[in-house]
mmCIF file of C-alpha atoms and ligand atoms in Angstrom:
data_model
loop_
_atom_site.group_PDB
_atom_site.id
_atom_site.type_symbol
_atom_site.label_atom_id
_atom_site.label_comp_id
_atom_site.label_asym_id
_atom_site.label_seq_id
_atom_site.Cartn_x
_atom_site.Cartn_y
_atom_site.Cartn_z
ATOM 1 C CA MET R 1 29.187 8.280 11.890
ATOM 2 C CA LYS R 2 30.524 6.117 9.825
ATOM 3 C CA SER R 3 28.297 3.575 9.298
ATOM 4 C CA LEU R 4 25.106 3.209 9.866
ATOM 5 C CA LYS R 5 25.456 -0.858 11.445
ATOM 6 C CA GLY R 6 23.739 -0.881 15.037
ATOM 7 C CA GLN R 7 23.440 2.892 15.297
ATOM 8 C CA SER R 8 20.610 3.650 16.984
ATOM 9 C CA ILE R 9 18.555 6.575 14.704
ATOM 10 C CA LEU R 10 17.367 9.240 17.404
ATOM 11 C CA GLU R 11 17.888 12.652 15.342
ATOM 12 C CA ALA R 12 18.604 14.284 12.286
ATOM 13 C CA GLN R 13 21.622 15.540 13.034
ATOM 14 C CA GLN R 14 23.425 12.712 12.836
ATOM 15 C CA PHE R 15 23.521 11.871 10.032
ATOM 16 C CA GLY R 16 26.717 13.264 7.396
ATOM 17 C CA ARG R 17 26.411 13.906 3.745
ATOM 18 C CA GLU R 18 28.368 10.695 2.761
ATOM 19 C CA ILE R 19 26.082 8.617 4.471
ATOM 20 C CA LEU R 20 22.710 10.503 3.186
ATOM 21 C CA ASP R 21 23.780 9.770 -0.170
ATOM 22 C CA ASP R 22 25.092 5.896 0.749
ATOM 23 C CA LEU R 23 21.536 5.432 2.213
ATOM 24 C CA PHE R 24 19.061 6.918 -0.824
ATOM 25 C CA LEU R 25 21.316 4.701 -3.463
ATOM 26 C CA GLU R 26 19.647 1.538 -1.054
ATOM 27 C CA ALA R 27 16.263 3.055 -1.406
ATOM 28 C CA ASP R 28 16.819 3.078 -4.906
ATOM 29 C CA LYS R 29 18.232 -0.279 -4.661
ATOM 30 C CA MET R 30 14.728 -1.168 -2.444
ATOM 31 C CA GLN R 31 12.310 0.373 -5.873
ATOM 32 C CA GLY R 32 13.972 -2.511 -7.469
ATOM 33 C CA VAL R 33 13.832 -4.844 -4.824
ATOM 34 C CA CYS R 34 9.792 -4.318 -4.026
ATOM 35 C CA LYS R 35 8.832 -4.462 -7.903
ATOM 36 C CA PHE R 36 10.669 -8.002 -7.848
ATOM 37 C CA LEU R 37 8.710 -8.870 -4.253
ATOM 38 C CA ASP R 38 5.243 -6.897 -6.075
ATOM 39 C CA GLY R 39 5.974 -10.133 -9.421
ATOM 40 C CA GLY R 40 7.050 -7.184 -11.770
ATOM 41 C CA GLU R 41 10.294 -7.788 -14.050
ATOM 42 C CA VAL R 42 13.727 -6.312 -12.895
ATOM 43 C CA SER R 43 17.694 -6.847 -13.531
ATOM 44 C CA GLU R 44 19.886 -10.047 -12.177
ATOM 45 C CA GLU R 45 21.305 -7.784 -9.849
ATOM 46 C CA ALA R 46 17.703 -7.020 -7.986
ATOM 47 C CA MET R 47 16.899 -10.656 -8.018
ATOM 48 C CA HIS R 48 20.135 -11.013 -5.946
ATOM 49 C CA GLU R 49 19.733 -8.188 -4.335
ATOM 50 C CA CYS R 50 16.545 -9.378 -2.351
ATOM 51 C CA GLY R 51 17.681 -13.008 -2.114
ATOM 52 C CA SER R 52 20.787 -12.012 -0.381
ATOM 53 C CA ILE R 53 19.318 -9.425 2.375
ATOM 54 C CA LYS R 54 16.604 -11.967 3.121
ATOM 55 C CA ALA R 55 19.304 -14.559 4.238
ATOM 56 C CA GLY R 56 20.860 -11.772 6.202
ATOM 57 C CA MET R 57 17.613 -10.037 7.813
ATOM 58 C CA ALA R 58 15.900 -13.814 8.096
ATOM 59 C CA GLU R 59 17.365 -13.969 11.980
ATOM 60 C CA LYS R 60 17.061 -10.224 12.659
ATOM 61 C CA LYS R 61 13.745 -9.075 15.301
ATOM 62 C CA ILE R 62 12.323 -5.980 14.806
ATOM 63 C CA ALA R 63 9.991 -4.548 17.293
ATOM 64 C CA LEU R 64 7.091 -1.055 16.341
ATOM 65 C CA LEU R 65 6.746 -0.120 19.870
ATOM 66 C CA PHE R 66 3.961 2.798 19.008
ATOM 67 C CA TYR R 67 2.347 4.990 21.895
ATOM 68 C CA GLU R 68 0.954 7.482 19.525
ATOM 69 C CA PRO R 69 -1.285 6.617 16.275
ATOM 70 C CA SER R 70 0.400 6.489 13.572
ATOM 71 C CA THR R 71 -0.668 5.672 9.407
ATOM 72 C CA ARG R 72 2.205 5.701 7.613
ATOM 73 C CA THR R 73 4.928 5.664 9.713
ATOM 74 C CA TRP R 74 3.775 2.348 11.298
ATOM 75 C CA SER R 75 2.626 0.443 7.929
ATOM 76 C CA SER R 76 5.623 0.881 6.263
ATOM 77 C CA PHE R 77 7.942 0.087 8.787
ATOM 78 C CA TYR R 78 5.849 -3.040 8.953
ATOM 79 C CA VAL R 79 5.941 -3.980 5.401
ATOM 80 C CA ALA R 80 9.872 -2.725 5.126
ATOM 81 C CA ALA R 81 10.694 -5.000 8.257
ATOM 82 C CA GLU R 82 8.414 -8.394 6.216
ATOM 83 C CA ASN R 83 9.346 -6.729 2.760
ATOM 84 C CA LEU R 84 13.088 -7.171 4.154
ATOM 85 C CA GLY R 85 12.519 -11.182 5.430
ATOM 86 C CA ALA R 86 12.803 -9.916 8.989
ATOM 87 C CA ARG R 87 10.556 -11.438 12.221
ATOM 88 C CA VAL R 88 8.352 -8.196 13.478
ATOM 89 C CA MET R 89 7.031 -7.850 16.557
ATOM 90 C CA ALA R 90 3.834 -5.819 16.028
ATOM 91 C CA ILE R 91 2.504 -4.148 19.487
ATOM 92 C CA PRO R 92 -0.757 -2.797 20.082
ATOM 93 C CA PRO R 93 -1.042 0.392 20.195
ATOM 94 C CA ALA R 94 1.159 0.602 23.482
ATOM 95 C CA ARG R 95 -0.874 3.397 25.470
ATOM 96 C CA GLN R 96 -3.740 0.917 25.114
ATOM 97 C CA PHE R 97 -2.451 -2.735 25.519
ATOM 98 C CA SER R 98 0.875 -2.484 27.114
ATOM 99 C CA SER R 99 1.941 -2.287 30.798
ATOM 100 C CA ALA R 100 2.107 1.527 30.082
ATOM 101 C CA VAL R 101 -1.421 1.535 31.018
ATOM 102 C CA LYS R 102 -0.119 0.106 34.383
ATOM 103 C CA GLY R 103 2.400 2.685 34.540
ATOM 104 C CA GLU R 104 5.341 0.882 33.391
ATOM 105 C CA THR R 105 7.858 2.904 32.337
ATOM 106 C CA VAL R 106 10.035 2.912 28.701
ATOM 107 C CA LYS R 107 13.191 2.365 30.509
ATOM 108 C CA ASP R 108 11.849 -1.177 32.339
ATOM 109 C CA THR R 109 9.758 -1.632 28.429
ATOM 110 C CA ILE R 110 13.143 -1.637 27.033
ATOM 111 C CA ALA R 111 14.608 -3.946 29.256
ATOM 112 C CA MET R 112 12.579 -6.137 28.514
ATOM 113 C CA PHE R 113 12.877 -6.180 24.733
ATOM 114 C CA CYS R 114 16.621 -6.278 25.083
ATOM 115 C CA GLY R 115 16.234 -9.526 26.745
ATOM 116 C CA TYR R 116 14.185 -10.796 24.248
ATOM 117 C CA GLY R 117 16.649 -10.703 21.662
ATOM 118 C CA ILE R 118 14.957 -7.508 19.722
ATOM 119 C CA ASP R 119 17.605 -5.995 17.450
ATOM 120 C CA ALA R 120 15.715 -2.963 16.668
ATOM 121 C CA ILE R 121 12.872 -1.121 17.826
ATOM 122 C CA VAL R 122 11.167 1.237 16.107
ATOM 123 C CA MET R 123 9.237 3.382 18.368
ATOM 124 C CA ARG R 124 6.395 6.558 18.254
ATOM 125 C CA THR R 125 6.022 8.147 21.517
ATOM 126 C CA ASP R 126 4.595 10.971 23.067
ATOM 127 C CA LYS R 127 7.002 12.995 25.181
ATOM 128 C CA GLU R 128 10.140 14.348 23.496
ATOM 129 C CA GLY R 129 13.695 12.888 24.616
ATOM 130 C CA MET R 130 11.782 9.876 25.439
ATOM 131 C CA ALA R 131 13.933 7.504 22.398
ATOM 132 C CA LYS R 132 17.026 9.048 24.142
ATOM 133 C CA GLU R 133 15.694 7.482 26.920
ATOM 134 C CA ALA R 134 15.080 4.425 24.967
ATOM 135 C CA ASP R 135 18.395 4.642 23.528
ATOM 136 C CA GLU R 136 20.148 4.865 27.412
ATOM 137 C CA ALA R 137 18.490 1.798 28.317
ATOM 138 C CA ALA R 138 19.118 -0.059 25.561
ATOM 139 C CA CYS R 139 23.031 0.375 25.866
ATOM 140 C CA ALA R 140 22.649 -0.363 29.567
ATOM 141 C CA SER R 141 21.222 -3.458 28.772
ATOM 142 C CA GLY R 142 24.556 -4.389 27.099
ATOM 143 C CA ARG R 143 23.457 -5.883 24.095
ATOM 144 C CA THR R 144 23.308 -4.088 20.847
ATOM 145 C CA VAL R 145 19.500 -2.619 20.092
ATOM 146 C CA SER R 146 19.273 -0.017 17.940
ATOM 147 C CA ILE R 147 16.656 2.926 18.677
ATOM 148 C CA ILE R 148 14.872 3.937 15.544
ATOM 149 C CA ASN R 149 13.163 7.554 16.584
ATOM 150 C CA ALA R 150 9.562 6.826 14.492
ATOM 151 C CA GLY R 151 8.461 10.360 16.539
ATOM 152 C CA ASP R 152 8.787 11.675 20.157
ATOM 153 C CA GLY R 153 6.244 13.439 20.834
ATOM 154 C CA LYS R 154 7.064 17.582 19.392
ATOM 155 C CA GLY R 155 10.915 16.784 19.102
ATOM 156 C CA GLN R 156 11.880 15.057 15.753
ATOM 157 C CA HIS R 157 10.994 12.558 13.582
ATOM 158 C CA PRO R 158 14.458 11.883 12.185
ATOM 159 C CA THR R 159 13.141 8.606 9.112
ATOM 160 C CA GLN R 160 10.389 11.238 7.761
ATOM 161 C CA ALA R 161 13.049 13.898 7.334
ATOM 162 C CA LEU R 162 14.479 11.022 5.354
ATOM 163 C CA LEU R 163 12.315 10.326 2.829
ATOM 164 C CA ASP R 164 11.376 13.405 2.654
ATOM 165 C CA LEU R 165 14.806 14.813 1.967
ATOM 166 C CA TYR R 166 14.803 11.265 -0.613
ATOM 167 C CA THR R 167 11.934 12.710 -1.613
ATOM 168 C CA VAL R 168 13.078 16.687 -2.652
ATOM 169 C CA LYS R 169 16.261 15.092 -4.300
ATOM 170 C CA ARG R 170 14.065 12.593 -6.515
ATOM 171 C CA PHE R 171 11.747 15.547 -7.237
ATOM 172 C CA PHE R 172 13.645 18.934 -7.310
ATOM 173 C CA LYS R 173 12.462 21.172 -10.342
ATOM 174 C CA ASN R 174 10.667 17.739 -11.409
ATOM 175 C CA ASP R 175 14.062 16.763 -13.156
ATOM 176 C CA LEU R 176 15.123 12.809 -11.635
ATOM 177 C CA LYS R 177 18.755 13.031 -13.230
ATOM 178 C CA LYS R 178 19.939 16.788 -10.717
ATOM 179 C CA ASP R 179 22.216 16.709 -8.569
ATOM 180 C CA ILE R 180 21.058 19.038 -5.827
ATOM 181 C CA HIS R 181 23.940 19.651 -4.604
ATOM 182 C CA GLU R 182 24.355 21.813 -6.950
ATOM 183 C CA GLU R 183 21.051 23.358 -7.004
ATOM 184 C CA LYS R 184 20.029 26.133 -4.537
ATOM 185 C CA ILE R 185 17.014 25.128 -2.898
ATOM 186 C CA ASN R 186 14.739 27.980 -1.749
ATOM 187 C CA ILE R 187 11.982 25.477 0.765
ATOM 188 C CA ALA R 188 8.896 26.906 2.105
ATOM 189 C CA PHE R 189 7.783 25.081 5.138
ATOM 190 C CA VAL R 190 4.493 26.389 5.890
ATOM 191 C CA GLY R 191 1.754 26.266 8.923
ATOM 192 C CA ASP R 192 1.850 24.828 12.624
ATOM 193 C CA LEU R 193 5.899 25.374 12.935
ATOM 194 C CA ALA R 194 5.949 24.971 16.941
ATOM 195 C CA ASN R 195 4.248 21.791 17.316
ATOM 196 C CA GLY R 196 5.586 19.961 14.124
ATOM 197 C CA ARG R 197 8.375 17.663 14.655
ATOM 198 C CA THR R 198 8.595 16.895 10.523
ATOM 199 C CA VAL R 199 9.198 20.502 10.395
ATOM 200 C CA ARG R 200 12.471 20.532 12.673
ATOM 201 C CA SER R 201 13.877 17.367 11.552
ATOM 202 C CA LEU R 202 14.346 18.192 8.074
ATOM 203 C CA ALA R 203 15.341 21.908 8.373
ATOM 204 C CA TYR R 204 18.649 20.039 10.729
ATOM 205 C CA LEU R 205 18.632 16.947 7.645
ATOM 206 C CA LEU R 206 18.608 19.858 4.976
ATOM 207 C CA ASN R 207 21.504 21.274 6.391
ATOM 208 C CA LYS R 208 23.485 18.575 6.987
ATOM 209 C CA TYR R 209 23.549 17.485 3.315
ATOM 210 C CA GLN R 210 23.022 21.349 1.379
ATOM 211 C CA ASP R 211 26.359 23.894 1.639
ATOM 212 C CA PRO R 212 23.891 26.708 3.294
ATOM 213 C CA GLU R 213 24.910 29.033 0.171
ATOM 214 C CA LYS R 214 22.429 25.858 -1.739
ATOM 215 C CA LEU R 215 19.877 26.817 1.007
ATOM 216 C CA GLU R 216 17.021 29.223 1.793
ATOM 217 C CA PHE R 217 13.780 28.897 4.034
ATOM 218 C CA PHE R 218 10.637 30.885 4.373
ATOM 219 C CA PHE R 219 9.002 29.544 7.534
ATOM 220 C CA VAL R 220 4.996 30.988 6.556
ATOM 221 C CA SER R 221 2.505 30.991 9.641
ATOM 222 C CA PRO R 222 0.557 33.114 12.035
ATOM 223 C CA PRO R 223 2.443 34.697 15.053
ATOM 224 C CA VAL R 224 1.108 31.769 17.582
ATOM 225 C CA LEU R 225 2.801 28.828 15.517
ATOM 226 C CA LYS R 226 5.925 29.728 14.479
ATOM 227 C CA MET R 227 9.753 28.314 14.374
ATOM 228 C CA LYS R 228 11.138 28.065 17.907
ATOM 229 C CA ASP R 229 13.909 29.806 18.382
ATOM 230 C CA ASP R 230 16.415 26.551 18.612
ATOM 231 C CA ILE R 231 16.209 26.112 15.116
ATOM 232 C CA LYS R 232 16.703 29.807 14.049
ATOM 233 C CA ASP R 233 19.642 29.562 15.966
ATOM 234 C CA TYR R 234 21.199 26.785 14.107
ATOM 235 C CA LEU R 235 20.474 28.242 10.540
ATOM 236 C CA ASP R 236 22.251 31.606 11.676
ATOM 237 C CA LYS R 237 25.208 29.516 13.224
ATOM 238 C CA LYS R 238 24.867 27.846 10.281
ATOM 239 C CA GLY R 239 25.061 30.740 7.985
ATOM 240 C CA VAL R 240 21.993 29.689 5.769
ATOM 241 C CA LYS R 241 19.927 31.801 5.383
ATOM 242 C CA PHE R 242 16.056 32.149 6.681
ATOM 243 C CA SER R 243 12.827 34.611 6.714
ATOM 244 C CA GLU R 244 9.155 34.347 8.247
ATOM 245 C CA TYR R 245 5.847 35.563 7.050
ATOM 246 C CA GLU R 246 2.642 35.096 8.068
ATOM 247 C CA LYS R 247 1.216 35.315 4.629
ATOM 248 C CA LEU R 248 1.908 32.273 1.405
ATOM 249 C CA ALA R 249 0.589 34.620 -1.299
ATOM 250 C CA ASP R 250 3.884 37.188 -0.548
ATOM 251 C CA VAL R 251 6.301 34.517 -1.615
ATOM 252 C CA VAL R 252 5.021 32.042 -3.684
ATOM 253 C CA GLY R 253 7.018 32.755 -6.463
ATOM 254 C CA LYS R 254 10.415 32.454 -4.779
ATOM 255 C CA ILE R 255 9.601 28.641 -4.156
ATOM 256 C CA ASP R 256 11.080 25.637 -5.490
ATOM 257 C CA VAL R 257 9.451 23.230 -2.725
ATOM 258 C CA PHE R 258 6.438 24.182 -0.602
ATOM 259 C CA TYR R 259 6.539 22.081 2.347
ATOM 260 C CA MET R 260 3.193 22.110 4.237
ATOM 261 C CA THR R 261 1.560 20.466 7.359
ATOM 262 C CA ARG R 262 -1.207 20.327 9.878
ATOM 263 C CA VAL R 263 -2.420 22.732 12.684
ATOM 264 C CA GLN R 264 -1.093 20.223 15.611
ATOM 265 C CA LYS R 265 -4.635 20.170 17.622
ATOM 266 C CA GLU R 266 -3.780 17.688 20.122
ATOM 267 C CA ARG R 267 -0.850 19.763 21.104
ATOM 268 C CA LEU R 268 -1.591 23.209 21.072
ATOM 269 C CA GLU R 269 -2.194 23.318 24.884
ATOM 270 C CA GLY R 270 -4.676 26.002 25.271
ATOM 271 C CA ILE R 271 -3.308 28.276 22.494
ATOM 272 C CA GLN R 272 -5.848 29.885 21.093
ATOM 273 C CA VAL R 273 -5.693 29.486 16.619
ATOM 274 C CA ASP R 274 -7.315 31.089 13.820
ATOM 275 C CA TYR R 275 -8.767 28.575 11.227
ATOM 276 C CA ASP R 276 -9.748 30.819 8.995
ATOM 277 C CA PHE R 277 -6.656 32.836 8.862
ATOM 278 C CA ILE R 278 -4.671 29.693 7.984
ATOM 279 C CA ARG R 279 -7.145 28.885 5.711
ATOM 280 C CA ASN R 280 -7.049 31.986 3.734
ATOM 281 C CA ASN R 281 -3.093 32.430 4.265
ATOM 282 C CA CYS R 282 -1.510 29.206 4.937
ATOM 283 C CA SER R 283 -3.164 26.702 2.579
ATOM 284 C CA ILE R 284 -2.777 25.911 -0.851
ATOM 285 C CA THR R 285 -5.632 28.172 -2.795
ATOM 286 C CA LYS R 286 -5.991 29.126 -6.247
ATOM 287 C CA GLU R 287 -4.260 31.983 -5.616
ATOM 288 C CA VAL R 288 -0.913 30.873 -4.873
ATOM 289 C CA VAL R 289 -1.661 28.035 -7.744
ATOM 290 C CA GLU R 290 -1.474 30.816 -10.151
ATOM 291 C CA LYS R 291 1.329 31.896 -9.048
ATOM 292 C CA MET R 292 3.298 28.982 -8.562
ATOM 293 C CA LYS R 293 6.453 28.098 -10.058
ATOM 294 C CA LYS R 294 5.625 25.231 -12.913
ATOM 295 C CA GLU R 295 8.238 23.376 -11.741
ATOM 296 C CA ALA R 296 7.586 23.766 -7.351
ATOM 297 C CA ILE R 297 6.587 20.906 -6.233
ATOM 298 C CA VAL R 298 4.480 20.452 -2.907
ATOM 299 C CA MET R 299 4.768 17.823 -0.540
ATOM 300 C CA HIS R 300 3.286 17.403 3.195
ATOM 301 C CA PRO R 301 4.583 14.468 5.276
ATOM 302 C CA LEU R 302 0.429 13.587 6.242
ATOM 303 C CA PRO R 303 -1.664 13.680 7.325
ATOM 304 C CA ARG R 304 -3.249 16.277 6.365
ATOM 305 C CA ASP R 305 -6.418 17.436 7.649
ATOM 306 C CA PRO R 306 -9.428 18.032 5.742
ATOM 307 C CA ALA R 307 -11.553 20.138 7.575
ATOM 308 C CA PHE R 308 -8.339 22.619 8.015
ATOM 309 C CA GLY R 309 -8.046 22.204 3.958
ATOM 310 C CA GLU R 310 -4.083 22.952 4.355
ATOM 311 C CA ILE R 311 -4.306 20.686 0.692
ATOM 312 C CA PRO R 312 -7.086 20.667 -0.468
ATOM 313 C CA GLU R 313 -7.718 17.564 -2.539
ATOM 314 C CA TRP R 314 -8.839 19.592 -5.565
ATOM 315 C CA PHE R 315 -4.818 19.774 -5.998
ATOM 316 C CA ASP R 316 -3.857 15.887 -6.097
ATOM 317 C CA SER R 317 -4.076 16.089 -9.917
ATOM 318 C CA ASP R 318 -1.456 18.474 -10.528
ATOM 319 C CA PRO R 319 1.879 17.163 -11.390
ATOM 320 C CA ARG R 320 3.137 19.054 -8.836
ATOM 321 C CA ALA R 321 1.479 17.165 -5.624
ATOM 322 C CA LYS R 322 3.689 14.952 -4.683
ATOM 323 C CA TYR R 323 2.958 13.928 -1.303
ATOM 324 C CA ILE R 324 1.459 10.636 -1.934
ATOM 325 C CA GLN R 325 4.721 9.427 -3.622
ATOM 326 C CA GLN R 326 6.495 10.713 -0.674
ATOM 327 C CA ALA R 327 4.947 8.834 1.626
ATOM 328 C CA GLU R 328 5.467 5.691 -0.903
ATOM 329 C CA ASN R 329 8.856 6.628 -0.907
ATOM 330 C CA GLY R 330 8.770 6.110 3.084
ATOM 331 C CA LEU R 331 9.157 2.618 2.940
ATOM 332 C CA TYR R 332 11.960 2.249 0.156
ATOM 333 C CA VAL R 333 13.832 4.848 2.474
ATOM 334 C CA ARG R 334 12.832 2.944 5.966
ATOM 335 C CA MET R 335 13.548 -0.589 4.078
ATOM 336 C CA ALA R 336 17.453 0.304 3.449
ATOM 337 C CA LEU R 337 17.557 1.846 6.581
ATOM 338 C CA LEU R 338 16.752 -1.347 8.536
ATOM 339 C CA LYS R 339 19.252 -2.928 5.843
ATOM 340 C CA LYS R 340 22.049 -0.736 7.196
ATOM 341 C CA VAL R 341 21.210 -0.713 10.682
ATOM 342 C CA LEU R 342 21.022 -4.362 10.636
ATOM 343 C CA LEU R 343 23.588 -5.864 8.204
ATOM 344 C CA GLY R 344 25.411 -2.666 7.278
HETATM 345 N N1 CP V 1 3.655 11.451 8.622
HETATM 346 C C1 CP V 1 3.385 10.253 9.766
HETATM 347 O O1 CP V 1 4.218 10.145 10.377
HETATM 348 O O2 CP V 1 2.470 10.078 9.560
HETATM 349 P P1 CP V 1 1.638 8.824 10.658
HETATM 350 O O3 CP V 1 0.994 10.185 11.602
HETATM 351 O O4 CP V 1 0.649 8.174 10.322
HETATM 352 O O5 CP V 1 3.047 7.935 10.555
#
């Protein structure tokens, strides 16, 4: 893929390093655009950038179609589209208020949107593979309508992976100037690795971005929530090192990037999880913090679960806590992505 223009965004594997570097440069520019829109002082270049994007986006229509709840993805795409000057069609929660209630298929829904001249449909679904189904329906319409997968069940969440990688790039070793292509990244994925789509997408995306010898994964979870074989097979095939643990305390000193996750209670389907074990062994505890590298960073796609406590609030003021900035980066990356998809 040479350019993102007119493309659908369905899975993390579709990106290459060149496209990612270009997208991240655009996301840097979007920080300037947001500052300008907030009334801050910016360069002539940022003002010009903002004017030309808004002129190009004025006729673009973006629909937000969410069949599952969301705070960050929905609102950051909404603000991103508004900041760019596009017209936004925000569908109320589709499982409750669209004709999905009456049994309408995603295929028919997408066919309708294509007929209304929508240019991009950002969709979150509760079933793996629904974004691809939607893309097939959009292609069948004969129009150029980009489907953007904002999370499909246990499948993938590629735009989350984009903002996650952008965050790693910005904050790795807490040095904004670092070129992470040159660095070896030891990343720990911690918690529910069986049901979380964000870890799946990020594992694929990191592989597309880093050379195999510049990357090592440490998977930390109880046995019932282990990373699935498809990802491990992929890493084997690519020659990327990974290892598995049950206790974060056993690897903490080696880790540069902690990617914490919530237990996906809504997707457990009868699996019994020992929450006390997770709270004590797969969470940020005082013991873990004591052994953590000074320049490590701690990320989380959010929401976190206060009942489970994978990242307790007392850690928020630690300079290594990056999850709030990570969510903010979602706005810049999604603005950049919408611009690239709709304008090139
Ligand atoms: N990280 C993420 O997808 O958050 P939301 O579910 O709030 O969109």
